[in-house]
CSV table of C-alpha atoms in Angstrom, one decimal:
chain,number,residue,atom,x,y,z
A,1,UNK,CA,0.0,0.0,0.0
A,2,UNK,CA,1.3,3.4,-0.9
A,3,UNK,CA,1.3,5.9,2.0
A,4,UNK,CA,2.4,9.4,2.9
A,5,UNK,CA,5.7,10.1,4.5
A,6,UNK,CA,7.1,13.4,5.8
A,7,UNK,CA,10.0,14.6,3.7
A,8,UNK,CA,10.6,18.1,4.9
A,9,UNK,CA,8.6,21.1,6.2
A,10,UNK,CA,5.2,21.2,4.5
A,11,UNK,CA,6.2,18.4,2.2
A,12,UNK,CA,4.8,14.9,2.2
A,13,UNK,CA,6.0,12.4,-0.4
A,14,UNK,CA,4.6,9.0,-1.5
A,15,UNK,CA,6.2,6.0,0.2
A,16,UNK,CA,5.8,3.1,-2.2
A,17,UNK,CA,6.9,-0.5,-2.0
A,18,UNK,CA,7.2,-0.6,-5.9
A,19,UNK,CA,8.6,1.6,-8.5
A,20,UNK,CA,6.4,4.0,-10.5
A,21,UNK,CA,6.9,6.1,-13.6
A,22,UNK,CA,6.8,9.9,-13.7
A,23,UNK,CA,3.3,11.1,-14.6
A,24,UNK,CA,1.7,7.9,-13.3
A,25,UNK,CA,-1.4,8.2,-11.2
A,26,UNK,CA,-1.3,6.2,-7.9
A,27,UNK,CA,-3.4,5.9,-4.8
A,28,UNK,CA,-2.0,7.1,-1.5
A,29,UNK,CA,-3.6,6.2,1.8
A,30,UNK,CA,-3.5,8.6,4.8
A,31,UNK,CA,-3.0,7.5,8.4
A,32,UNK,CA,-6.7,8.1,8.9
A,33,UNK,CA,-7.6,5.6,6.1
A,34,UNK,CA,-8.5,8.2,3.4
A,35,UNK,CA,-7.4,7.5,-0.1
A,36,UNK,CA,-6.2,10.2,-2.6
A,37,UNK,CA,-5.4,9.9,-6.3
A,38,UNK,CA,-1.9,11.4,-6.8
A,39,UNK,CA,0.4,12.1,-9.8
A,40,UNK,CA,4.0,11.0,-9.5
A,41,UNK,CA,6.8,13.5,-10.1
A,42,UNK,CA,10.3,12.5,-9.1
A,43,UNK,CA,12.0,9.8,-7.2
A,44,UNK,CA,13.6,11.6,-4.3
A,45,UNK,CA,14.8,8.8,-2.1
A,46,UNK,CA,15.1,5.0,-1.5
A,47,UNK,CA,15.4,3.5,1.9
A,48,UNK,CA,17.2,0.3,3.1
A,49,UNK,CA,13.9,-1.6,3.1
A,50,UNK,CA,13.5,-1.0,-0.6
A,51,UNK,CA,10.8,1.6,-0.4
A,52,UNK,CA,10.6,4.3,-3.1
A,53,UNK,CA,9.8,7.9,-2.1
A,54,UNK,CA,8.3,10.1,-4.8
A,55,UNK,CA,7.2,13.7,-4.9
A,56,UNK,CA,3.5,13.8,-5.8
A,57,UNK,CA,0.6,16.2,-6.3
A,58,UNK,CA,-3.0,15.5,-5.7
A,59,UNK,CA,-4.8,14.6,-8.9
A,60,UNK,CA,-7.8,16.8,-7.9
A,61,UNK,CA,-5.6,19.8,-7.6
A,62,UNK,CA,-5.9,20.1,-3.8
A,63,UNK,CA,-2.7,21.6,-2.3
A,64,UNK,CA,-1.5,23.8,0.6
A,65,UNK,CA,-3.1,26.9,-0.8
A,66,UNK,CA,-6.5,25.1,-1.2
A,67,UNK,CA,-6.1,23.9,2.4
A,68,UNK,CA,-5.6,27.5,3.6
A,69,UNK,CA,-8.6,28.7,1.6
A,70,UNK,CA,-10.8,26.1,3.1
A,71,UNK,CA,-9.6,27.0,6.6
A,72,UNK,CA,-10.3,30.7,5.8
A,73,UNK,CA,-13.8,29.9,4.6
A,74,UNK,CA,-14.6,27.8,7.7
A,75,UNK,CA,-13.5,30.6,10.0
A,76,UNK,CA,-15.4,33.2,8.0
A,77,UNK,CA,-18.5,31.0,8.2
A,78,UNK,CA,-18.1,30.7,12.0
A,79,UNK,CA,-17.5,34.4,12.3
A,80,UNK,CA,-20.7,35.2,10.4
A,81,UNK,CA,-22.7,32.7,12.5
A,82,UNK,CA,-21.4,34.3,15.7
A,83,UNK,CA,-22.1,37.8,14.5
A,84,UNK,CA,-25.6,36.7,13.6
A,85,UNK,CA,-26.2,35.3,17.1
A,86,UNK,CA,-24.7,38.5,18.6
A,87,UNK,CA,-27.2,40.6,16.6
A,88,UNK,CA,-30.1,38.4,17.7
A,89,UNK,CA,-29.2,38.7,21.3
A,90,UNK,CA,-28.8,42.5,20.9
A,91,UNK,CA,-32.2,42.8,19.4
A,92,UNK,CA,-33.7,40.6,22.1
A,93,UNK,CA,-32.1,42.8,24.8
A,94,UNK,CA,-34.5,45.6,23.8
A,95,UNK,CA,-37.5,43.7,25.1
A,96,UNK,CA,-39.8,46.1,26.9
A,97,UNK,CA,-37.7,49.1,25.8
A,98,UNK,CA,-40.8,51.4,25.6
A,99,UNK,CA,-41.4,50.7,29.3
A,100,UNK,CA,-37.8,50.7,30.5
A,101,UNK,CA,-37.0,54.0,28.7
A,102,UNK,CA,-39.4,55.7,31.2
A,103,UNK,CA,-36.9,54.7,33.9
A,104,UNK,CA,-39.7,53.7,36.2
A,105,UNK,CA,-38.3,52.5,39.6
A,106,UNK,CA,-39.0,49.0,40.7
A,107,UNK,CA,-42.0,49.1,43.0
A,108,UNK,CA,-41.0,47.0,46.0
A,109,UNK,CA,-43.7,44.7,47.2
A,110,UNK,CA,-45.9,45.5,44.1
A,111,UNK,CA,-47.1,42.6,42.0
A,112,UNK,CA,-45.1,44.0,39.1
A,113,UNK,CA,-41.8,43.8,41.0
A,114,UNK,CA,-41.0,40.3,40.0
A,115,UNK,CA,-41.8,40.9,36.3
A,116,UNK,CA,-39.8,44.2,36.3
A,117,UNK,CA,-36.7,42.6,37.8
A,118,UNK,CA,-36.9,39.6,35.5
A,119,UNK,CA,-37.2,41.8,32.4
A,120,UNK,CA,-34.1,43.8,33.5
A,121,UNK,CA,-32.1,40.6,34.2
A,122,UNK,CA,-33.2,39.0,30.8
A,123,UNK,CA,-32.0,42.0,28.9
A,124,UNK,CA,-28.8,42.1,30.9
A,125,UNK,CA,-28.1,38.5,30.1
A,126,UNK,CA,-28.9,39.0,26.5
A,127,UNK,CA,-26.6,41.9,26.1
A,128,UNK,CA,-23.8,39.9,27.8
A,129,UNK,CA,-24.4,37.1,25.3
A,130,UNK,CA,-24.4,39.7,22.5
A,131,UNK,CA,-21.0,40.9,23.6
A,132,UNK,CA,-19.7,37.4,24.0
A,133,UNK,CA,-20.7,36.3,20.5
A,134,UNK,CA,-19.3,39.5,19.1
A,135,UNK,CA,-15.9,38.8,20.5
A,136,UNK,CA,-16.1,35.2,19.2
A,137,UNK,CA,-16.9,36.7,15.7
A,138,UNK,CA,-13.9,39.0,15.9
A,139,UNK,CA,-11.6,36.0,16.9
A,140,UNK,CA,-12.9,33.9,14.0
A,141,UNK,CA,-12.6,36.9,11.6
A,142,UNK,CA,-9.0,37.4,12.7
A,143,UNK,CA,-8.2,33.7,12.0
A,144,UNK,CA,-10.0,33.9,8.6
A,145,UNK,CA,-7.8,36.8,7.7
A,146,UNK,CA,-4.7,34.9,8.7
A,147,UNK,CA,-5.6,31.9,6.6
A,148,UNK,CA,-6.5,34.1,3.6
A,149,UNK,CA,-3.0,35.5,3.7
A,150,UNK,CA,-1.5,32.0,4.0
A,151,UNK,CA,-3.4,31.0,0.9
A,152,UNK,CA,-1.1,33.2,-1.1
A,153,UNK,CA,2.1,31.5,0.2
A,154,UNK,CA,4.2,29.2,-2.0
A,155,UNK,CA,6.2,26.4,-0.3
A,156,UNK,CA,8.1,23.3,-1.2
A,157,UNK,CA,5.0,21.2,-1.6
A,158,UNK,CA,4.2,22.9,-4.9
A,159,UNK,CA,6.0,22.5,-8.3
A,160,UNK,CA,6.0,26.3,-8.7
A,161,UNK,CA,8.3,26.5,-5.7
A,162,UNK,CA,11.3,26.2,-8.1
A,163,UNK,CA,10.5,29.6,-9.8
A,164,UNK,CA,9.7,31.1,-6.4
A,165,UNK,CA,13.0,30.0,-4.8
A,166,UNK,CA,15.0,31.0,-7.9
A,167,UNK,CA,13.6,34.5,-7.3
A,168,UNK,CA,14.4,34.3,-3.5
A,169,UNK,CA,18.0,33.3,-4.3
A,170,UNK,CA,18.4,36.1,-6.7
A,171,UNK,CA,17.0,38.8,-4.4
A,172,UNK,CA,18.9,37.4,-1.4
A,173,UNK,CA,22.2,37.5,-3.2
A,174,UNK,CA,21.5,41.0,-4.5
A,175,UNK,CA,20.8,42.1,-0.9
A,176,UNK,CA,23.9,40.4,0.4
A,177,UNK,CA,26.2,42.0,-2.3
A,178,UNK,CA,24.5,45.4,-1.7
A,179,UNK,CA,25.4,45.2,2.0
A,180,UNK,CA,28.9,44.3,1.2
A,181,UNK,CA,29.4,47.1,-1.4
A,182,UNK,CA,27.7,49.7,0.7
A,183,UNK,CA,24.7,50.0,-1.6
A,184,UNK,CA,22.5,49.2,1.4
A,185,UNK,CA,23.0,50.5,4.9
A,186,UNK,CA,24.0,48.0,7.6
A,187,UNK,CA,21.4,48.8,10.2
A,188,UNK,CA,23.1,46.6,12.8
A,189,UNK,CA,26.3,44.6,13.3
A,190,UNK,CA,24.7,41.3,12.1
A,191,UNK,CA,23.1,42.7,8.9
A,192,UNK,CA,25.7,41.0,6.7
A,193,UNK,CA,25.5,37.7,8.6
A,194,UNK,CA,21.7,37.6,8.4
A,195,UNK,CA,21.9,38.4,4.7
A,196,UNK,CA,24.3,35.6,4.0
A,197,UNK,CA,22.1,33.2,6.0
A,198,UNK,CA,19.1,34.3,3.8
A,199,UNK,CA,21.2,33.4,0.8
A,200,UNK,CA,22.1,30.0,2.2
A,201,UNK,CA,18.5,29.2,3.2
A,202,UNK,CA,17.2,30.2,-0.2
A,203,UNK,CA,19.8,28.1,-2.0
A,204,UNK,CA,19.0,25.1,0.2
A,205,UNK,CA,15.3,25.4,-0.5
A,206,UNK,CA,15.9,25.8,-4.2
A,207,UNK,CA,18.0,22.6,-4.2
A,208,UNK,CA,15.1,20.8,-2.5
A,209,UNK,CA,12.5,22.2,-4.8
A,210,UNK,CA,14.5,21.1,-7.9
A,211,UNK,CA,14.9,17.6,-6.4
A,212,UNK,CA,11.2,17.4,-5.9
A,213,UNK,CA,9.8,19.1,-9.0
A,214,UNK,CA,12.4,19.6,-11.7
A,215,UNK,CA,11.4,18.2,-15.0
């Protein structure tokens, strides 16, 4: 059975007991028992047990960006639901407003005392619920915004990461050389060190991307 195996950050490859051809469609099984149709790209590794590890993409097009989009949509849905509940509690908290706006004092011992107190308490509880759900809506909205931004990211799990990291290497090298030549100001004593580290990391990621996805 072909299964998923972690290769590097954000990247899962196909662990297969048999060899496969580039472009071949295979079935991968998750640890939860779900099965996905995937398209084989490159052989990236082979272990001592004879298993083959291939870079793959989902045949249905689902990837990290789609995952982020789905997360954003779910949080947006939850935010809208919480906001709707908040509005309903806010509207309900206006029960008896025509009477309460008169600011009539509670008549102690009068038959209306119990109803008067209950009305005030109900509206107080409803307003509290309105505020509570409004805060929940804001939290979900914030998470929806986060996942919407993440949906624009490109990482090593995508074939287009080669072009992305080629650009990252180019810009990192230009920045590093600019700091060395004086084109860019060194804002602190480690500016050059951090710039060189950025070059190394970009080159490392580009090498991994090419191993995974290069034609």
